[in-house]
Short mmCIF file of C-alpha atoms in Angstrom, two decimals:
data_model
loop_
_atom_site.label_atom_id
_atom_site.label_comp_id
_atom_site.label_asym_id
_atom_site.label_seq_id
_atom_site.Cartn_x
_atom_site.Cartn_y
_atom_site.Cartn_z
CA MET E 19 0.00 0.00 0.00
CA ALA E 20 2.87 2.37 0.82
CA SER E 21 4.52 1.52 -2.52
CA ALA E 22 1.31 2.26 -4.40
CA ALA E 23 0.90 5.57 -2.56
CA ASN E 24 4.49 6.57 -3.35
CA SER E 25 4.03 5.68 -7.04
CA GLU E 26 0.93 7.84 -7.16
CA ASP E 27 2.73 10.76 -5.50
CA ASN E 28 5.55 10.51 -8.06
CA LEU E 29 3.00 10.84 -10.88
CA ARG E 30 1.37 14.01 -9.51
CA CYS E 31 2.32 17.58 -10.52
CA SER E 32 3.38 19.62 -7.49
CA VAL E 33 1.66 22.70 -8.94
CA CYS E 34 -1.86 21.45 -9.80
CA LEU E 35 -1.62 18.28 -7.61
CA ASN E 36 -3.26 16.20 -10.38
CA ILE E 37 -1.86 13.23 -12.37
CA PHE E 38 0.60 14.58 -14.94
CA LYS E 39 -0.67 15.95 -18.24
CA LYS E 40 2.15 16.32 -20.77
CA PRO E 41 4.91 15.99 -18.12
CA VAL E 42 8.18 17.86 -18.73
CA THR E 43 11.54 17.73 -16.86
CA ILE E 44 13.39 20.99 -16.15
CA PRO E 45 17.23 21.24 -15.70
CA CYS E 46 17.09 20.70 -11.89
CA GLY E 47 15.40 17.32 -12.45
CA HIS E 48 11.89 18.12 -11.16
CA ASN E 49 8.79 17.26 -13.23
CA PHE E 50 5.71 19.39 -13.91
CA CYS E 51 2.78 19.57 -16.31
CA LEU E 52 3.80 21.54 -19.39
CA ASN E 53 0.98 24.11 -18.93
CA CYS E 54 1.62 24.45 -15.19
CA ILE E 55 5.33 25.36 -15.50
CA ASP E 56 4.70 27.58 -18.52
CA ASN E 57 1.99 29.54 -16.66
CA TYR E 58 4.24 29.80 -13.60
CA TRP E 59 7.14 31.23 -15.60
CA ASP E 60 4.80 33.61 -17.45
CA THR E 61 4.26 35.39 -14.16
CA ILE E 62 8.01 36.04 -13.70
CA ASP E 63 9.55 38.92 -15.62
CA THR E 64 13.32 38.19 -15.55
CA THR E 65 14.43 35.23 -13.40
CA PHE E 66 13.20 31.69 -14.08
CA GLN E 67 13.31 29.23 -11.17
CA CYS E 68 12.00 25.83 -10.05
CA PRO E 69 8.81 26.06 -7.97
CA LEU E 70 10.10 23.30 -5.68
CA CYS E 71 13.86 23.76 -5.11
CA MET E 72 13.95 27.43 -6.21
CA GLU E 73 17.03 26.83 -8.43
CA LYS E 74 17.36 29.77 -10.84
CA PHE E 75 18.05 29.60 -14.58
CA LEU E 76 19.54 32.43 -16.57
CA ASN E 77 17.45 31.61 -19.62
CA ARG E 78 14.02 30.10 -19.96
CA PRO E 79 14.64 26.33 -20.42
CA MET E 80 13.46 24.57 -23.56
CA LEU E 81 10.64 22.18 -22.62
CA ARG E 82 9.80 18.81 -24.22
CA VAL E 83 7.31 16.18 -23.07
CA ASN E 84 8.88 13.29 -21.12
CA THR E 85 7.30 10.40 -23.06
CA ILE E 86 8.19 7.69 -20.52
CA LEU E 87 6.72 9.66 -17.62
CA ALA E 88 3.69 10.53 -19.73
CA GLN E 89 3.04 6.82 -20.49
CA MET E 90 3.38 5.90 -16.80
CA ALA E 91 0.90 8.59 -15.86
CA ALA E 92 -1.54 7.41 -18.52
CA ASP E 93 -1.28 3.76 -17.39
CA PHE E 94 -1.84 4.68 -13.76
CA LYS E 95 -4.85 6.85 -14.59
CA GLU E 96 -6.40 4.06 -16.67
CA SER E 97 -5.97 1.42 -13.95
CA PHE E 98 -7.28 3.80 -11.30
CA GLU E 99 -10.46 4.61 -13.24
CA GLU E 100 -11.07 0.91 -14.09
CA LYS E 101 -10.78 -0.04 -10.45
CA TYR E 102 -13.03 2.82 -9.37
CA PHE E 103 -15.83 2.13 -11.81
CA GLU E 104 -15.71 -1.71 -11.93
CA THR E 105 -15.66 -2.37 -8.18
CA PRO E 106 -18.07 0.05 -6.61
CA ASP E 107 -18.34 -0.02 -2.83
CA LYS E 108 -21.95 1.08 -2.67
CA ALA E 109 -25.15 -0.01 -4.33
CA VAL E 110 -26.39 2.12 -7.19
CA ASN E 111 -30.04 3.26 -7.36
CA GLY E 112 -30.98 1.07 -4.34
CA THR E 113 -29.55 -2.19 -5.77
CA VAL E 114 -28.14 -4.53 -3.11
CA LEU E 115 -24.75 -6.00 -4.14
CA CYS E 116 -23.46 -9.51 -3.57
CA GLY E 117 -21.20 -9.74 -0.52
CA LEU E 118 -18.96 -12.49 -1.97
CA CYS E 119 -18.21 -11.09 -5.42
CA THR E 120 -14.66 -9.86 -6.00
CA GLY E 121 -13.84 -7.29 -8.62
CA ALA E 122 -17.04 -6.17 -10.31
CA LYS E 123 -19.82 -6.94 -7.79
CA LEU E 124 -23.11 -8.32 -9.13
CA ALA E 125 -26.56 -7.50 -7.88
CA ALA E 126 -27.84 -9.74 -5.09
CA VAL E 127 -30.96 -11.84 -5.64
CA LYS E 128 -31.45 -12.98 -2.02
CA SER E 129 -30.33 -12.09 1.50
CA CYS E 130 -29.84 -14.75 4.21
CA LEU E 131 -31.04 -14.02 7.75
CA VAL E 132 -28.79 -16.76 9.12
CA CYS E 133 -25.58 -15.82 7.36
CA PHE E 134 -26.47 -12.11 7.40
CA MET E 135 -25.16 -11.90 3.82
CA SER E 136 -26.56 -11.00 0.42
CA TYR E 137 -25.80 -13.26 -2.60
CA CYS E 138 -25.88 -13.01 -6.36
CA GLU E 139 -27.34 -15.91 -8.33
CA THR E 140 -23.95 -17.68 -8.55
CA HIS E 141 -23.01 -17.39 -4.88
CA LEU E 142 -26.53 -18.32 -3.76
CA GLU E 143 -26.10 -21.82 -5.26
CA PRO E 144 -24.83 -23.48 -2.00
CA HIS E 145 -28.00 -22.38 -0.18
CA LEU E 146 -30.03 -24.17 -2.85
CA ARG E 147 -27.86 -27.28 -2.95
CA ILE E 148 -26.55 -28.07 0.55
CA GLN E 149 -29.23 -29.61 2.75
CA ALA E 150 -28.23 -27.76 5.93
CA MET E 151 -28.18 -24.39 4.16
CA LYS E 152 -31.59 -25.02 2.64
CA LYS E 153 -33.00 -24.39 6.14
CA HIS E 154 -31.65 -20.83 6.17
CA LYS E 155 -34.24 -18.06 5.94
CA LEU E 156 -33.91 -16.33 2.56
CA ILE E 157 -35.63 -13.02 1.82
CA ASP E 158 -35.56 -10.48 -0.98
CA PRO E 159 -32.18 -8.67 -0.99
CA VAL E 160 -31.82 -5.99 1.69
CA GLU E 161 -29.05 -3.89 3.18
CA ASN E 162 -27.97 -4.97 6.69
CA PRO E 163 -29.90 -8.28 6.94
CA GLU E 164 -29.09 -8.46 10.67
CA SER E 165 -31.49 -5.54 11.26
CA ARG E 166 -34.34 -7.84 10.15
CA MET E 167 -33.90 -10.11 13.21
CA CYS E 168 -35.74 -9.75 16.54
CA LYS E 169 -33.23 -8.76 19.20
CA THR E 170 -35.26 -10.55 21.92
CA HIS E 171 -36.03 -13.90 20.26
CA ASP E 172 -33.41 -13.99 17.47
CA GLU E 173 -36.14 -14.72 14.92
CA PRO E 174 -36.99 -12.96 11.62
CA LEU E 175 -39.20 -9.87 11.93
CA GLU E 176 -41.84 -11.04 9.47
CA LEU E 177 -44.96 -9.73 11.21
CA PHE E 178 -46.44 -6.33 12.13
CA CYS E 179 -48.43 -5.36 15.23
CA LYS E 180 -51.19 -2.96 14.24
CA VAL E 181 -51.87 -1.96 17.86
CA GLU E 182 -48.35 -0.83 18.79
CA GLU E 183 -47.30 -0.28 15.17
CA MET E 184 -44.05 -2.22 15.38
CA PHE E 185 -42.26 -5.15 13.72
CA VAL E 186 -42.57 -8.47 15.58
CA CYS E 187 -41.43 -12.06 15.16
CA GLU E 188 -43.48 -15.25 15.66
CA SER E 189 -42.44 -15.52 19.31
CA CYS E 190 -43.42 -11.85 19.92
CA LYS E 191 -46.84 -12.63 18.45
CA ASN E 192 -47.38 -15.49 20.87
CA SER E 193 -46.12 -13.58 23.94
CA ASP E 194 -46.21 -9.81 24.40
CA HIS E 195 -48.57 -9.22 21.43
CA LYS E 196 -50.85 -12.20 21.99
CA LYS E 197 -54.03 -10.08 22.16
CA HIS E 198 -52.99 -7.63 19.46
CA LYS E 199 -53.96 -7.69 15.83
CA ILE E 200 -50.97 -9.12 13.93
CA VAL E 201 -50.59 -9.17 10.13
CA SER E 202 -47.79 -10.06 7.75
CA LEU E 203 -45.36 -7.39 6.66
CA LYS E 204 -46.56 -7.75 3.09
CA GLU E 205 -50.21 -7.28 4.08
CA GLU E 206 -49.39 -4.22 6.18
CA ALA E 207 -47.16 -2.81 3.46
CA ASN E 208 -49.90 -3.29 0.84
CA CYS E 209 -52.42 -1.64 3.15
CA ARG E 210 -50.06 1.26 3.83
CA LYS E 211 -49.21 1.58 0.14
CA TYR E 212 -52.93 1.74 -0.67
CA THR E 213 -53.43 4.41 1.99
CA LEU E 214 -50.33 6.24 0.79
CA GLU E 215 -51.59 6.20 -2.77
CA LYS E 216 -54.92 7.56 -1.60
CA ASP E 217 -53.11 10.25 0.40
CA LYS E 218 -51.03 11.09 -2.66
CA GLU E 219 -54.17 11.27 -4.79
CA ASN E 220 -55.80 13.49 -2.17
CA ALA E 221 -52.65 15.60 -2.01
CA ASP E 222 -52.65 15.92 -5.81
CA GLN E 223 -56.33 16.84 -5.72
CA MET E 224 -55.75 19.39 -2.95
CA ILE E 225 -52.83 20.85 -4.91
CA GLN E 226 -55.01 21.11 -8.01
CA GLU E 227 -57.83 22.68 -6.01
CA ARG E 228 -55.46 25.25 -4.57
CA LYS E 229 -53.92 25.95 -7.95
CA GLN E 230 -57.45 26.48 -9.21
CA LYS E 231 -58.08 28.84 -6.31
CA ILE E 232 -54.88 30.70 -7.14
CA LEU E 233 -56.14 31.09 -10.71
CA GLU E 234 -59.50 32.29 -9.40
CA ILE E 235 -57.78 34.78 -7.11
CA GLU E 236 -55.53 35.98 -9.93
CA ARG E 237 -58.58 36.33 -12.18
CA SER E 238 -60.44 38.17 -9.42
CA VAL E 239 -57.45 40.48 -8.88
CA GLU E 240 -57.29 41.17 -12.60
CA ALA E 241 -61.07 41.69 -12.73
CA SER E 242 -60.85 43.97 -9.69
CA ARG E 243 -58.00 45.89 -11.32
CA LYS E 244 -60.10 46.36 -14.46
CA LYS E 245 -63.15 47.37 -12.40
CA ALA E 246 -61.04 49.81 -10.41
CA ALA E 247 -59.62 51.30 -13.60
CA LYS E 248 -63.12 51.48 -15.08
CA ALA E 249 -64.48 53.04 -11.89
CA LEU E 250 -61.69 55.63 -11.83
CA SER E 251 -62.17 56.35 -15.52
CA SER E 252 -65.94 56.67 -15.06
CA SER E 253 -65.47 58.80 -11.93
CA LYS E 254 -62.94 60.98 -13.71
CA HIS E 255 -65.32 61.33 -16.64
CA SER E 256 -68.22 62.16 -14.31
CA ILE E 257 -66.20 64.58 -12.18
CA THR E 258 -64.67 66.17 -15.28
CA GLY E 259 -68.17 66.51 -16.72
CA MET E 260 -69.41 67.94 -13.44
CA VAL E 261 -66.52 70.42 -13.27
CA ASP E 262 -67.14 71.35 -16.90
CA TYR E 263 -70.83 71.79 -16.16
CA ILE E 264 -70.02 73.95 -13.13
CA ASN E 265 -67.61 76.03 -15.24
CA ARG E 266 -70.25 76.42 -17.96
CA SER E 267 -72.83 77.22 -15.29
CA TYR E 268 -70.48 79.81 -13.85
CA ALA E 269 -69.98 81.27 -17.31
CA GLU E 270 -73.76 81.38 -17.80
CA LEU E 271 -74.20 82.83 -14.32
CA THR E 272 -71.56 85.46 -15.11
CA GLU E 273 -73.42 86.37 -18.29
CA VAL E 274 -76.79 86.50 -16.50
CA VAL E 275 -75.33 88.61 -13.69
CA ASP E 276 -73.68 90.92 -16.23
CA ILE E 277 -76.97 91.33 -18.13
CA LYS E 278 -78.81 91.84 -14.89
CA GLN E 279 -76.23 94.39 -13.74
CA LYS E 280 -76.44 96.26 -17.05
CA LYS E 281 -80.22 96.27 -16.82
CA PHE E 282 -79.93 97.46 -13.25
CA GLU E 283 -77.54 100.22 -14.26
CA THR E 284 -79.77 101.28 -17.20
CA GLU E 285 -82.81 101.33 -14.96
CA ARG E 286 -80.97 103.34 -12.35
CA LYS E 287 -79.71 105.78 -14.97
CA GLY E 288 -83.38 106.31 -15.98
CA PHE E 289 -84.25 106.98 -12.37
CA ILE E 290 -81.40 109.48 -12.18
CA LYS E 291 -82.66 111.29 -15.29
CA GLU E 292 -86.17 111.46 -13.82
CA LEU E 293 -84.78 112.78 -10.58
CA GLU E 294 -82.68 115.34 -12.41
CA ALA E 295 -85.79 116.48 -14.38
CA ASP E 296 -87.72 116.78 -11.11
CA ILE E 297 -84.87 118.82 -9.68
CA MET E 298 -84.99 121.12 -12.77
CA GLN E 299 -88.74 121.72 -12.32
CA ILE E 300 -88.31 122.37 -8.64
CA LYS E 301 -85.45 124.78 -9.33
CA GLN E 302 -87.62 126.67 -11.87
CA GLN E 303 -90.37 126.93 -9.31
CA LYS E 304 -87.85 128.14 -6.79
CA LEU E 305 -86.61 130.85 -9.22
CA LYS E 306 -90.14 132.09 -9.62
CA LEU E 307 -90.62 132.12 -5.93
CA ASP E 308 -87.38 134.06 -5.62
CA GLN E 309 -88.93 136.72 -7.83
CA VAL E 310 -91.53 137.51 -5.21
CA SER E 311 -90.17 140.52 -3.34
CA ILE E 312 -90.58 140.16 0.31
CA SER E 313 -92.20 143.20 1.93
CA ASN E 314 -93.06 143.95 5.48
CA ASP E 315 -96.37 145.30 4.23
CA PRO E 316 -98.70 142.34 4.03
CA MET E 317 -100.85 143.85 1.30
CA ILE E 318 -97.95 144.60 -0.97
CA PHE E 319 -96.49 141.07 -0.40
CA LEU E 320 -99.81 139.44 -1.29
CA GLU E 321 -100.30 141.68 -4.36
CA ASN E 322 -96.87 140.71 -5.67
CA LEU E 323 -97.43 137.00 -4.97
CA LEU E 324 -100.88 136.92 -6.58
CA SER E 325 -99.59 138.67 -9.67
CA LEU E 326 -97.34 135.61 -10.43
CA THR E 327 -98.59 132.31 -11.82
CA ILE E 328 -96.40 129.53 -10.30
CA PRO E 329 -97.59 126.06 -11.34
CA HIS E 330 -96.90 123.16 -8.90
CA PRO E 331 -94.09 120.92 -10.31
CA SER E 332 -95.34 117.56 -11.64
CA VAL E 333 -92.69 115.35 -9.98
CA LYS E 334 -92.79 111.66 -8.95
CA ASP E 335 -93.18 110.53 -5.38
CA TRP E 336 -89.95 108.55 -4.72
CA PHE E 337 -90.75 107.59 -1.15
CA GLY E 338 -91.70 103.93 -1.85
CA VAL E 339 -88.99 103.21 -4.45
CA ASN E 340 -86.31 100.64 -3.26
CA PHE E 341 -82.87 100.44 -4.88
CA ASP E 342 -81.45 97.32 -3.09
CA SER E 343 -79.88 94.52 -5.28
CA ASP E 344 -80.52 90.72 -4.93
CA GLU E 345 -76.81 89.98 -4.16
CA ILE E 346 -77.66 88.30 -0.83
CA LEU E 347 -80.04 85.85 -2.48
CA LEU E 348 -77.31 84.84 -4.95
CA GLN E 349 -74.76 84.34 -2.18
CA GLU E 350 -77.19 82.19 -0.22
CA ALA E 351 -77.85 80.01 -3.26
CA THR E 352 -74.15 79.46 -4.01
CA ALA E 353 -73.43 78.75 -0.34
CA GLN E 354 -76.18 76.13 -0.33
CA LEU E 355 -74.79 74.65 -3.55
CA GLU E 356 -71.28 74.50 -2.01
CA ALA E 357 -72.58 72.74 1.10
CA THR E 358 -74.52 70.20 -0.97
CA VAL E 359 -71.57 69.42 -3.27
CA MET E 360 -69.12 69.13 -0.36
CA ARG E 361 -71.49 66.82 1.52
CA GLU E 362 -71.86 64.52 -1.49
CA ILE E 363 -68.11 64.48 -2.17
CA ARG E 364 -67.42 63.64 1.47
CA MET E 365 -69.75 60.67 1.18
CA LEU E 366 -67.72 59.50 -1.84
CA CYS E 367 -64.17 60.20 -0.60
CA ASP E 368 -63.35 63.18 1.58
CA PRO E 369 -60.11 64.93 0.53
CA ASP E 370 -60.11 66.76 3.90
CA LEU E 371 -59.67 63.57 5.95
CA LYS E 372 -55.86 63.88 5.81
CA GLU E 373 -56.14 67.34 7.36
CA MET E 374 -58.49 66.04 10.05
CA GLN E 375 -56.07 63.21 10.87
CA ARG E 376 -53.48 65.85 11.74
CA HIS E 377 -55.60 66.53 14.83
CA ALA E 378 -55.17 62.95 16.10
CA VAL E 379 -55.12 62.57 19.88
CA ASP E 380 -54.02 59.71 22.14
CA VAL E 381 -57.21 58.19 23.56
CA THR E 382 -57.28 55.51 26.29
CA LEU E 383 -60.26 53.76 27.87
CA ASP E 384 -61.22 54.58 31.45
CA PRO E 385 -61.82 51.29 33.36
CA ASP E 386 -63.62 53.22 36.13
CA THR E 387 -66.44 53.98 33.67
CA ALA E 388 -66.66 50.48 32.14
CA ASN E 389 -69.68 48.28 32.78
CA LEU E 390 -68.78 45.40 35.12
CA PHE E 391 -69.14 42.87 32.27
CA LEU E 392 -66.56 44.74 30.18
CA HIS E 393 -62.80 44.12 30.37
CA VAL E 394 -60.39 46.92 29.48
CA SER E 395 -56.89 45.86 28.38
CA PRO E 396 -53.92 46.96 30.54
CA ASP E 397 -52.84 49.49 27.89
CA GLY E 398 -56.37 50.95 27.74
CA LYS E 399 -56.69 50.37 23.99
CA GLN E 400 -59.14 47.43 23.84
CA VAL E 401 -62.45 46.52 25.43
CA THR E 402 -63.99 43.02 25.38
CA TYR E 403 -67.06 41.35 26.85
CA GLY E 404 -66.61 38.90 29.74
CA GLU E 405 -69.07 36.19 30.74
CA LYS E 406 -68.53 36.85 34.45
CA LYS E 407 -69.34 40.11 36.19
CA ARG E 408 -66.30 41.74 37.78
CA ASN E 409 -66.29 42.26 41.52
CA LEU E 410 -65.56 46.00 41.66
CA PRO E 411 -67.10 48.96 43.51
CA ASP E 412 -70.02 50.64 41.74
CA LYS E 413 -68.60 54.12 41.25
CA PRO E 414 -70.83 57.06 40.20
CA GLU E 415 -69.06 57.34 36.85
CA ARG E 416 -69.50 53.62 36.01
CA PHE E 417 -72.20 52.53 33.51
CA GLU E 418 -74.60 50.34 35.45
CA GLN E 419 -76.82 48.45 32.95
CA VAL E 420 -75.49 49.16 29.45
CA LEU E 421 -72.19 47.84 28.05
CA ASN E 422 -70.52 51.24 27.67
CA VAL E 423 -67.17 52.77 28.53
CA LEU E 424 -65.72 56.28 28.14
CA ALA E 425 -62.21 57.52 27.42
CA LYS E 426 -60.10 59.05 30.16
CA GLU E 427 -59.44 62.12 28.01
CA GLY E 428 -62.04 64.86 27.74
CA PHE E 429 -62.07 67.90 25.40
CA SER E 430 -63.69 71.30 25.89
CA SER E 431 -62.19 73.21 22.94
CA GLY E 432 -60.39 72.86 19.60
CA LYS E 433 -60.37 69.92 17.20
CA PHE E 434 -59.60 66.25 17.89
CA TYR E 435 -59.62 62.98 15.94
CA TYR E 436 -59.25 59.27 16.81
CA GLU E 437 -59.83 55.88 15.13
CA VAL E 438 -61.46 52.66 16.37
CA GLU E 439 -61.24 49.20 14.76
CA VAL E 440 -64.66 47.46 14.62
CA LYS E 441 -63.60 44.52 12.44
CA ASP E 442 -65.57 41.23 12.89
CA LYS E 443 -68.19 42.89 15.15
CA THR E 444 -71.94 42.70 14.51
CA ASN E 445 -73.01 45.40 17.00
CA TRP E 446 -71.34 48.57 18.30
CA ASP E 447 -71.88 52.27 19.05
CA LEU E 448 -69.24 55.02 18.83
CA GLY E 449 -69.06 58.79 19.13
CA VAL E 450 -68.76 61.52 21.75
CA VAL E 451 -70.90 62.39 24.76
CA ASN E 452 -71.36 65.18 27.28
CA GLN E 453 -69.63 64.80 30.63
CA SER E 454 -73.01 65.05 32.37
CA ILE E 455 -74.72 62.06 30.69
CA ASN E 456 -76.70 59.61 32.81
CA ARG E 457 -74.71 56.44 33.63
CA LYS E 458 -77.38 54.56 35.61
CA GLY E 459 -80.60 52.91 34.55
CA ASP E 460 -82.11 53.20 31.07
CA ILE E 461 -80.24 55.48 28.65
CA ARG E 462 -81.58 57.15 25.49
CA LEU E 463 -78.85 57.74 22.92
CA SER E 464 -79.65 61.04 21.21
CA PRO E 465 -78.08 64.51 20.86
CA LYS E 466 -80.86 65.88 23.11
CA ASN E 467 -79.48 63.66 25.91
CA GLY E 468 -75.84 64.51 25.14
CA TYR E 469 -74.97 61.64 22.74
CA TRP E 470 -73.58 62.24 19.24
CA ILE E 471 -73.01 58.70 18.01
CA ILE E 472 -73.51 56.20 15.19
CA GLY E 473 -73.88 52.41 15.53
CA LEU E 474 -74.08 49.05 13.77
CA LYS E 475 -76.87 46.55 14.39
CA LYS E 476 -77.17 42.92 13.18
CA GLY E 477 -73.91 43.22 11.26
CA LYS E 478 -75.37 45.37 8.48
CA GLU E 479 -77.73 48.11 9.74
CA LEU E 480 -75.69 51.31 10.19
CA THR E 481 -77.62 54.13 11.86
CA ALA E 482 -77.20 57.62 13.35
CA ASN E 483 -78.93 58.15 16.69
CA VAL E 484 -80.83 61.33 15.87
CA SER E 485 -84.58 61.80 16.36
CA PRO E 486 -85.89 59.94 14.44
CA VAL E 487 -83.05 57.43 13.81
CA VAL E 488 -81.42 57.84 10.37
CA SER E 489 -80.38 54.77 8.36
CA LEU E 490 -76.94 55.31 6.80
CA LYS E 491 -76.12 54.06 3.31
CA VAL E 492 -72.55 52.86 2.83
CA ARG E 493 -70.76 50.98 0.03
CA GLU E 494 -69.46 48.35 2.46
CA THR E 495 -69.56 47.70 6.19
CA PRO E 496 -66.75 49.76 7.78
CA GLN E 497 -63.84 47.96 9.46
CA LYS E 498 -62.36 51.06 11.08
CA ILE E 499 -64.20 54.21 12.15
CA GLY E 500 -62.63 57.67 12.36
CA VAL E 501 -64.25 60.30 14.63
CA PHE E 502 -63.52 64.01 14.14
CA VAL E 503 -64.85 66.78 16.40
CA ASP E 504 -64.62 70.56 15.94
CA TYR E 505 -65.78 71.90 19.30
CA GLU E 506 -66.10 75.58 18.34
CA VAL E 507 -67.86 74.92 15.00
CA GLY E 508 -70.16 72.36 16.65
CA GLN E 509 -69.43 69.51 14.30
CA VAL E 510 -68.97 65.72 14.70
CA LEU E 511 -67.94 63.72 11.62
CA PHE E 512 -67.73 59.91 11.27
CA TYR E 513 -65.49 58.30 8.63
CA ASP E 514 -64.89 54.90 7.08
CA VAL E 515 -61.09 55.08 7.36
CA ASP E 516 -60.41 52.49 4.64
CA THR E 517 -62.58 54.17 1.97
CA ARG E 518 -61.97 57.69 3.42
CA ALA E 519 -65.71 58.36 3.04
CA CYS E 520 -67.73 60.45 5.47
CA ILE E 521 -70.47 58.21 6.88
CA PHE E 522 -72.42 60.85 8.78
CA SER E 523 -72.02 64.34 10.23
CA TYR E 524 -73.66 66.15 13.12
CA THR E 525 -73.60 69.90 12.40
CA GLY E 526 -74.75 72.99 14.22
CA CYS E 527 -74.17 71.37 17.62
CA ASN E 528 -74.03 73.64 20.66
CA PHE E 529 -71.34 72.18 22.90
CA THR E 530 -71.28 73.76 26.35
CA MET E 531 -69.37 71.20 28.46
CA LYS E 532 -66.49 68.75 28.19
CA LEU E 533 -66.85 65.98 25.56
CA PHE E 534 -65.60 62.40 26.06
CA PRO E 535 -65.08 59.70 23.39
CA PHE E 536 -67.76 57.03 23.84
CA PHE E 537 -67.57 53.27 23.17
CA SER E 538 -70.32 50.66 23.40
CA HIS E 539 -69.25 47.01 22.93
CA CYS E 540 -72.92 45.89 22.84
CA CYS E 541 -74.10 42.36 23.65
CA ASN E 542 -71.98 39.28 22.87
CA ASP E 543 -74.67 37.95 20.47
CA ASP E 544 -73.80 34.24 21.09
CA TYR E 545 -70.10 34.99 20.45
CA ARG E 546 -70.85 36.49 17.03
CA ASN E 547 -69.97 39.88 18.52
CA ALA E 548 -67.03 38.69 20.64
CA ALA E 549 -64.44 40.76 18.77
CA PRO E 550 -63.07 43.72 20.78
CA LEU E 551 -63.32 47.43 20.08
CA ILE E 552 -59.73 48.56 19.51
CA ILE E 553 -58.39 52.13 19.61
CA THR E 554 -55.71 52.09 16.91
CA PRO E 555 -52.84 54.49 16.13
CA VAL E 556 -53.72 57.01 13.43
CA LYS E 557 -51.68 56.41 10.27
CA GLN E 558 -51.97 59.49 8.10
CA ASN E 559 -52.56 58.74 4.43
CA ARG E 560 -50.03 60.41 2.17
#
């Protein structure tokens, strides 16, 4: 073995460490592959030396292939590859090899559980011929035949216990597994194969079903994308048409107002001319009156006055004539139009929501106000319904009969905004309330009683608690509600945060005391309404 190893080392290039290819001998006597030594010297500018002994040569040596060394290398490589490929140590593709074959091993046809050996057809012959060996247990060829023997009874593991799911021998069957259901390995394997095939078929079917679902989802996404594009195009067309109509209406209104103003000015110029004519007549009368000489003698004064003929001026009585314009009526009409358009746009998608979200405040639930069946999370951001009533003191601020809770924070001025997740709930109420609301007994939710709220009933009926109750129309059931309050203006707005649409607005409110955010979990509804109300951080849309 040492000789063979040394021979192999002598046939390897010390540069690439592989068997020589075109070996050459340099003047110092060392051997290298032709390409290896050439490439090595190409990296040196002036001095050429041996990579092993470092002997230097003045000139680059002339290189020729050492034919004897080349033949030895070729012979060794050929014998090495023949040995490697013709006598494999391991089975290929699961084939069990004969344990007695030398050189090229043949595939085994049987394994012996007595000899613990696998045999090809030739080496199996003694087991078929010799009487004593005919008693050996032969099985289909397997790796490690000794693993097929029972370690307790030293018998073949040919049976399977279905109760403990383990391999057993005949003695195991008649002892520890006497009352268990025992079958042959082949029967169990066939049963398991059948089940496995069914599982594979089911797996294939499930894969196909899910691929089909993926296709459906992809189609739905594409359809949704087309619908969204169509909706945007239609909305753009409608809004563009509306803007164009408003512009044309403004142009028409401008023309009408201009005509009206010109008519007004013409009419007023006529009035001025009439007034100027009246003034002229009055002045003429006054001149005639000035002609009457005033005398202290009454007779002379009367004689002079009676001698003149002064007709009374025929002028118009202007006392009842009004010169006010209808500007106020026009302003009221445009203001009403603006309010109507803004309200409808808010219901579609309010562009002012981003500005309102800038007034976001940190709201936390007040456990001292929570009904005893409600549980407020430690961080004060969630409220859930509990089956058991909590054993806590009944404080004046606590809701007694209804499942309500207020926020700790109250507001008596300015603007504030917060958001509440209502996902997976069938019933809820949200909004703001006066500090003075009744917390005990029956409660009527209306602005008259200090409640400005909206709510969901039966998972689909969205209402505003005004008198009478108003049913709210929405495109889809909201998953997150935004509440905006402008204390000074007297306004409470409710938003579907996901669609950015205004659901409802209380306007013209007269707030006179501190307002608190209000939350009603409502009944559990046989666990259909078990989801919590969650105060979520406000993420401003950009």
